[in-house]
Each structure stands twice: as C-alpha cells, then as structure tokens.
Coordinates of C-alpha atoms in Angstrom, one line a residue:
M297 CA -20.2 12.7 -0.3
S298 CA -21.7 13.7 -3.6
S299 CA -23.1 16.9 -4.9
G300 CA -25.5 16.3 -7.8
F301 CA -23.6 13.9 -10.0
W302 CA -20.1 14.6 -8.5
Y303 CA -18.1 12.9 -5.8
T304 CA -15.9 15.4 -3.9
E305 CA -13.0 14.4 -1.6
E306 CA -11.6 17.1 0.7
Q307 CA -8.0 16.2 0.5
T308 CA -6.9 19.1 2.7
P309 CA -8.8 22.0 4.2
N310 CA -7.7 24.0 1.1
L311 CA -7.9 21.3 -1.6
R312 CA -10.7 19.3 -3.1
Y313 CA -10.8 16.6 -5.8
S314 CA -14.0 15.9 -7.7
S315 CA -15.0 13.1 -10.0
K316 CA -18.3 12.9 -12.0
I317 CA -20.2 9.9 -10.9
T318 CA -22.7 7.7 -12.9
Q319 CA -24.0 5.6 -10.1
T320 CA -23.6 5.0 -6.3
L321 CA -23.5 1.2 -6.0
H322 CA -23.2 0.7 -2.3
T323 CA -22.8 2.6 0.9
E324 CA -22.6 1.4 4.5
T325 CA -21.2 2.3 7.9
T326 CA -18.9 -0.6 9.1
P327 CA -17.7 -0.9 12.7
F328 CA -14.6 1.0 11.6
Q329 CA -15.5 3.5 8.8
E330 CA -17.8 4.8 6.2
L331 CA -17.6 2.6 3.0
A332 CA -18.8 3.5 -0.5
M333 CA -18.5 1.9 -3.9
I334 CA -19.3 4.3 -6.8
D335 CA -18.9 4.3 -10.6
T336 CA -17.2 7.4 -12.1
V337 CA -16.9 8.6 -15.6
Q338 CA -13.1 9.2 -15.6
W339 CA -11.8 6.5 -13.3
G340 CA -14.3 3.7 -13.5
R341 CA -15.4 1.9 -10.3
M342 CA -14.0 3.6 -7.1
L343 CA -13.7 2.4 -3.5
V344 CA -14.1 5.2 -1.0
L345 CA -13.4 4.9 2.8
D346 CA -14.3 7.8 5.1
N347 CA -14.7 10.0 2.0
M348 CA -11.2 9.3 0.8
V349 CA -10.4 7.5 -2.5
M350 CA -8.7 4.2 -1.8
T351 CA -8.6 2.7 -5.3
T352 CA -10.1 2.9 -8.8
I353 CA -10.2 0.5 -11.7
K354 CA -8.3 2.8 -14.0
D355 CA -5.2 3.5 -11.8
E356 CA -5.1 0.8 -9.1
F357 CA -2.3 -1.0 -10.9
V358 CA 0.2 1.7 -10.1
Y359 CA -0.1 1.6 -6.4
H360 CA -0.5 -2.2 -6.0
E361 CA 2.4 -3.0 -8.3
M362 CA 4.7 -0.5 -6.6
I363 CA 4.0 -1.4 -3.0
S364 CA 4.6 -5.1 -3.9
H365 CA 7.2 -5.7 -6.6
V366 CA 9.9 -3.3 -5.4
A367 CA 10.3 -5.2 -2.1
L368 CA 9.6 -8.6 -3.5
N369 CA 12.3 -8.2 -6.2
T370 CA 14.7 -6.7 -3.6
H371 CA 14.5 -9.8 -1.3
P372 CA 16.2 -12.8 -2.9
N373 CA 13.8 -15.4 -1.4
P374 CA 10.5 -13.9 -0.2
K375 CA 8.8 -17.1 0.8
K376 CA 6.3 -15.7 3.4
V377 CA 4.7 -12.3 3.0
M378 CA 2.3 -10.3 5.1
I379 CA 0.1 -7.5 3.9
I380 CA -1.4 -5.3 6.7
G381 CA -4.5 -3.6 5.4
G382 CA -5.0 -3.9 1.7
G383 CA -8.5 -5.3 2.0
D384 CA -9.3 -4.6 -1.7
G385 CA -6.9 -7.4 -2.5
G386 CA -4.7 -5.6 -5.1
A387 CA -1.4 -5.9 -3.3
I388 CA -1.9 -9.6 -2.5
R389 CA -2.9 -10.2 -6.2
E390 CA 0.5 -8.8 -7.1
C391 CA 2.3 -10.8 -4.4
V392 CA 1.1 -14.2 -5.7
K393 CA 2.6 -13.5 -9.2
H394 CA 6.0 -14.2 -7.6
A395 CA 7.0 -17.8 -7.9
K396 CA 9.2 -17.6 -4.8
V397 CA 6.2 -16.5 -2.7
E398 CA 4.9 -19.6 -1.0
K399 CA 2.4 -17.9 1.4
A400 CA 0.9 -14.5 1.4
V401 CA -1.1 -13.4 4.5
L402 CA -3.6 -10.6 4.3
C403 CA -4.5 -9.0 7.7
E404 CA -7.3 -6.5 7.3
I405 CA -9.1 -5.1 10.3
D406 CA -12.4 -4.4 8.4
G407 CA -13.9 -7.5 6.9
R408 CA -16.5 -5.5 5.1
V409 CA -13.8 -4.0 2.9
I410 CA -12.8 -7.5 1.8
E411 CA -16.3 -8.7 1.1
T412 CA -17.4 -5.5 -0.7
S413 CA -14.3 -5.5 -2.8
K414 CA -14.9 -9.1 -3.8
E415 CA -18.4 -8.2 -4.8
Y416 CA -17.8 -5.0 -6.7
L417 CA -14.0 -5.1 -7.6
P418 CA -13.4 -8.8 -8.5
E419 CA -10.6 -7.9 -10.9
I420 CA -8.7 -6.3 -8.0
A421 CA -9.7 -8.9 -5.4
S422 CA -9.0 -11.9 -7.7
A423 CA -6.5 -13.5 -5.3
L424 CA -9.1 -13.5 -2.5
F425 CA -11.2 -16.1 -4.2
G426 CA -9.5 -19.2 -2.7
H427 CA -6.0 -18.7 -4.1
P428 CA -3.8 -21.5 -2.7
K429 CA -1.0 -19.2 -1.6
V430 CA -3.4 -16.8 0.2
E431 CA -4.5 -16.7 3.9
V432 CA -6.9 -14.0 5.0
L433 CA -7.1 -12.8 8.6
V434 CA -9.8 -10.3 9.6
A435 CA -7.9 -8.8 12.5
D436 CA -6.0 -5.8 13.9
G437 CA -2.7 -5.7 12.0
V438 CA -0.9 -3.9 14.8
K439 CA -1.9 -6.6 17.3
H440 CA -1.0 -9.4 14.9
I441 CA 2.4 -8.0 14.3
Q442 CA 3.1 -7.6 18.0
E443 CA 2.3 -11.3 18.5
N444 CA 4.7 -12.6 15.9
E445 CA 8.5 -12.6 15.8
N446 CA 10.9 -13.7 13.1
E447 CA 8.0 -14.8 11.0
Y448 CA 7.9 -13.0 7.7
D449 CA 10.4 -12.2 4.8
V450 CA 8.5 -9.2 3.6
I451 CA 5.8 -7.1 5.4
M452 CA 3.8 -4.5 3.4
V453 CA 1.8 -1.8 5.2
D454 CA -1.0 -1.1 2.8
S455 CA -2.9 1.3 5.0
T456 CA -5.4 4.1 4.5
E457 CA -4.6 7.6 5.5
P458 CA -3.2 8.1 9.0
V459 CA -6.5 8.6 10.7
G460 CA -9.0 6.3 12.3
P461 CA -8.2 2.6 12.3
A462 CA -4.9 3.2 10.4
E463 CA -3.4 5.8 12.8
G464 CA -1.4 3.2 14.7
L465 CA 0.3 2.0 11.4
F466 CA 2.3 5.3 11.3
A467 CA 3.8 5.1 14.8
A468 CA 7.4 4.3 15.6
E469 CA 6.3 1.6 18.0
F470 CA 4.6 -0.2 15.2
Y471 CA 7.7 -0.1 13.0
Q472 CA 9.7 -1.6 15.9
A473 CA 7.1 -4.4 16.1
V474 CA 7.4 -4.9 12.3
Y475 CA 11.2 -5.2 12.6
R476 CA 10.8 -8.0 15.2
A477 CA 8.2 -9.8 13.1
L478 CA 10.6 -9.9 10.2
K479 CA 13.2 -12.6 9.7
P480 CA 16.9 -11.6 10.0
D481 CA 17.1 -10.4 6.4
G482 CA 13.5 -9.1 6.2
I483 CA 12.1 -6.1 4.4
M484 CA 9.2 -3.8 5.2
V485 CA 7.5 -1.3 2.9
A486 CA 4.8 1.2 3.7
Q487 CA 2.8 3.7 1.8
T488 CA 3.8 7.1 3.2
E489 CA 1.5 9.6 1.5
S490 CA 2.2 12.6 -0.8
P491 CA 5.4 14.8 -0.5
F492 CA 3.4 17.8 -1.6
V493 CA 0.6 17.3 1.0
N494 CA 2.1 15.3 3.8
A495 CA 5.7 16.5 3.9
D496 CA 5.9 16.6 7.7
L497 CA 4.6 13.0 8.0
I498 CA 7.1 11.7 5.4
S499 CA 9.9 13.3 7.3
R500 CA 8.8 11.9 10.6
V501 CA 8.1 8.4 9.3
F502 CA 11.3 8.2 7.4
K503 CA 13.3 9.2 10.5
D504 CA 11.5 6.6 12.6
I505 CA 12.1 3.8 10.1
R506 CA 15.7 4.9 9.6
S507 CA 16.3 4.7 13.3
I508 CA 15.2 1.0 13.3
F509 CA 16.4 -0.5 9.9
P510 CA 20.0 -0.5 8.6
V511 CA 18.8 0.3 5.1
T512 CA 16.0 2.9 4.6
K513 CA 15.0 4.2 1.2
L514 CA 12.1 6.2 -0.2
Y515 CA 10.7 5.9 -3.7
L516 CA 7.9 7.5 -5.7
A517 CA 5.1 6.7 -8.1
S518 CA 2.5 8.7 -10.0
I519 CA -1.1 7.9 -8.8
P520 CA -3.5 10.4 -10.2
T521 CA -6.5 9.9 -7.9
Y522 CA -4.4 10.3 -4.7
P523 CA -3.7 13.8 -3.3
S524 CA -1.3 15.7 -5.6
G525 CA -0.8 12.7 -7.8
L526 CA 2.7 12.1 -6.5
W527 CA 2.9 9.3 -3.9
S528 CA 5.7 8.0 -1.7
F529 CA 6.6 4.6 -0.3
T530 CA 9.2 4.0 2.4
M531 CA 11.2 0.8 2.6
G532 CA 13.1 -0.5 5.7
S533 CA 15.4 -3.4 5.1
K534 CA 17.6 -5.4 7.5
Q535 CA 20.1 -6.3 4.8
Y536 CA 19.2 -5.7 1.2
D537 CA 19.5 -2.4 -0.7
P538 CA 16.8 -2.0 -3.3
E539 CA 19.0 0.2 -5.4
A540 CA 21.7 -2.5 -5.6
V541 CA 19.4 -5.1 -7.2
D542 CA 20.6 -6.7 -10.4
V543 CA 17.7 -5.6 -12.6
S544 CA 18.7 -8.0 -15.3
A545 CA 17.9 -10.9 -13.0
I546 CA 14.3 -9.7 -12.2
P547 CA 12.0 -12.3 -13.6
E548 CA 9.4 -11.4 -16.2
M549 CA 5.9 -11.0 -15.0
E550 CA 2.7 -9.3 -16.2
T551 CA 2.7 -5.7 -15.0
R552 CA 1.3 -2.4 -16.3
Y553 CA 3.5 0.1 -14.4
Y554 CA 6.4 -1.6 -12.7
T555 CA 9.5 -2.6 -14.8
P556 CA 13.0 -3.6 -13.9
A557 CA 14.3 -0.2 -15.1
L558 CA 11.6 1.6 -13.1
H559 CA 12.7 -0.4 -10.0
K560 CA 15.8 1.7 -9.8
A561 CA 14.4 4.9 -11.4
A562 CA 11.7 5.2 -8.7
F563 CA 14.5 5.9 -6.2
C564 CA 15.7 9.0 -8.1
L565 CA 14.1 11.7 -6.0
P566 CA 13.5 15.3 -6.8
K567 CA 15.6 17.7 -4.7
F568 CA 12.6 18.8 -2.5
V569 CA 11.9 15.2 -1.6
Q570 CA 15.6 14.6 -0.8
D571 CA 15.4 17.5 1.5
L572 CA 12.5 16.0 3.4
I573 CA 14.5 12.9 4.4
K574 CA 18.0 14.2 4.7
E575 CA 19.8 13.6 8.0

C-alpha cells in the first residue's frame, strides 16, 4: 500500500494517486476486505478499503453532505431513512441533522468498518455513538432491501467501488428491490463514480435507474481524493423532482459544502456528462 512515506492508490491501470503519510495507525484483513487507517500530510486521517480511499478528515464533508441533503430536502417528509454501506458514519451523521427524520437505519456488511471508524474517525462517526434516531445493522444491504417492502422514505446507497462486497449494489435487480422497499413517494440516491473514469458505468446505472423510477436525475460534486476529483450521484424518485424544490423553504442547518443554491446548481451538468445519460 505504501512506498516509503507515501500511500499510492492505483485508481485505474494508467492512473495513480499518492499522498504523503505520517503514520499507519491500523491495518487488518476483515472477512470482506483489506482495511487501513492512515494519517496523511495533505488530507489528515484517511480510511482505505482494498487500497482505495474511502474518506478523509479534510474532504469527507463534501461526499457525506451531498449524498444526504439533496434527497432529504427533495422529499417533503423523510421520516424513515436507510443508508446501505456508509460504515464510516458520515452519511448518517448528516441524516440526523434533519428534524423530520425520525429514524435512520445504517446497514453495513462489514462491522469492522464501523468499529474502526468509531475508534479512529469519531468526528465522522459521531452519530454511531448511541444517537436516539440511529439503528445500526451489521448485515448484507442487498438481502435486507430484498426482505423489506414499502418501508423507507429515502434510501441512500453509500457504497464502495463496484468490486467485491459492493458489486451487487450496482445491479439493475438491486435498484428494483430498492424501488419496492421505498414508500409510494420514496427516493433513492446512489454514489455513481467519476464521469471521467467510469463513464460506461454511469451510463449503464443511469439507464437502469431511469427504467425503474419516473424521475431520474444525476448531479455532481467536487471530491479531491476520489478518482479525477469530479464525482456523480444518481437519484431515482417515485414522485418528487429535486430540481423543482423551493430552495427558499429548505431549513437552515450546519453544512460546509451543501447550500440551497447548490442544491439546484449541482444538477447543471457539463455537456460531456449530459451526453453520458441522454436517451
């Protein structure tokens, strides 16, 4: 994973990303993946799974705010929320900021990600320390979704890259199960990788979700430690259009990236991204 004092991630066969490290805090092989926690000069503490950067102290707020608040401020009454994956706790931390959210369920297949994040990233995992709105399930998210129907207002798919334990979270059959698990006006949102690096995946996933949900939209955020720095999220909604939200009615909350204006601006896509998802 590291060469001297550098951590290097092979993001594609032709692209590597390196960060200077000060300390390797923890490494282990879980039943599902290789897990490491390292301290870096540029990005602070970093969670790495299967030699891929999952989150860092310096830029985690971008991803976690954007996977959470766009959907939660699109749905008018998101009482019950499910996060599939997201064992670092960042997305569920953002969910419980919403007064209308009464219950947020985290379903993470690898319990060691949860425990290690609580130990080394407590500021990200803060909602996992007994928050009254939070329920934690150490379970297979695909199986859990298949066993529930008409249960959730919002489902967030906070997955790792589409390999290993997360591969099933990018399949059309999974999105169909998510649709069934949502209430009649429910919303799903999934992280869908980089339009520079994963163009084919974005096109396929968007097509799959669009074939299931009446409203399907893609939006972007800038996340510097992820491949290319430009990241996509795809939303499938049974009823509500995220671009039709009255941003003046969005309640104030403490954020560092997401704003009401950005809620709409994130859907303004560059031409090359529009071309990836056109019919």
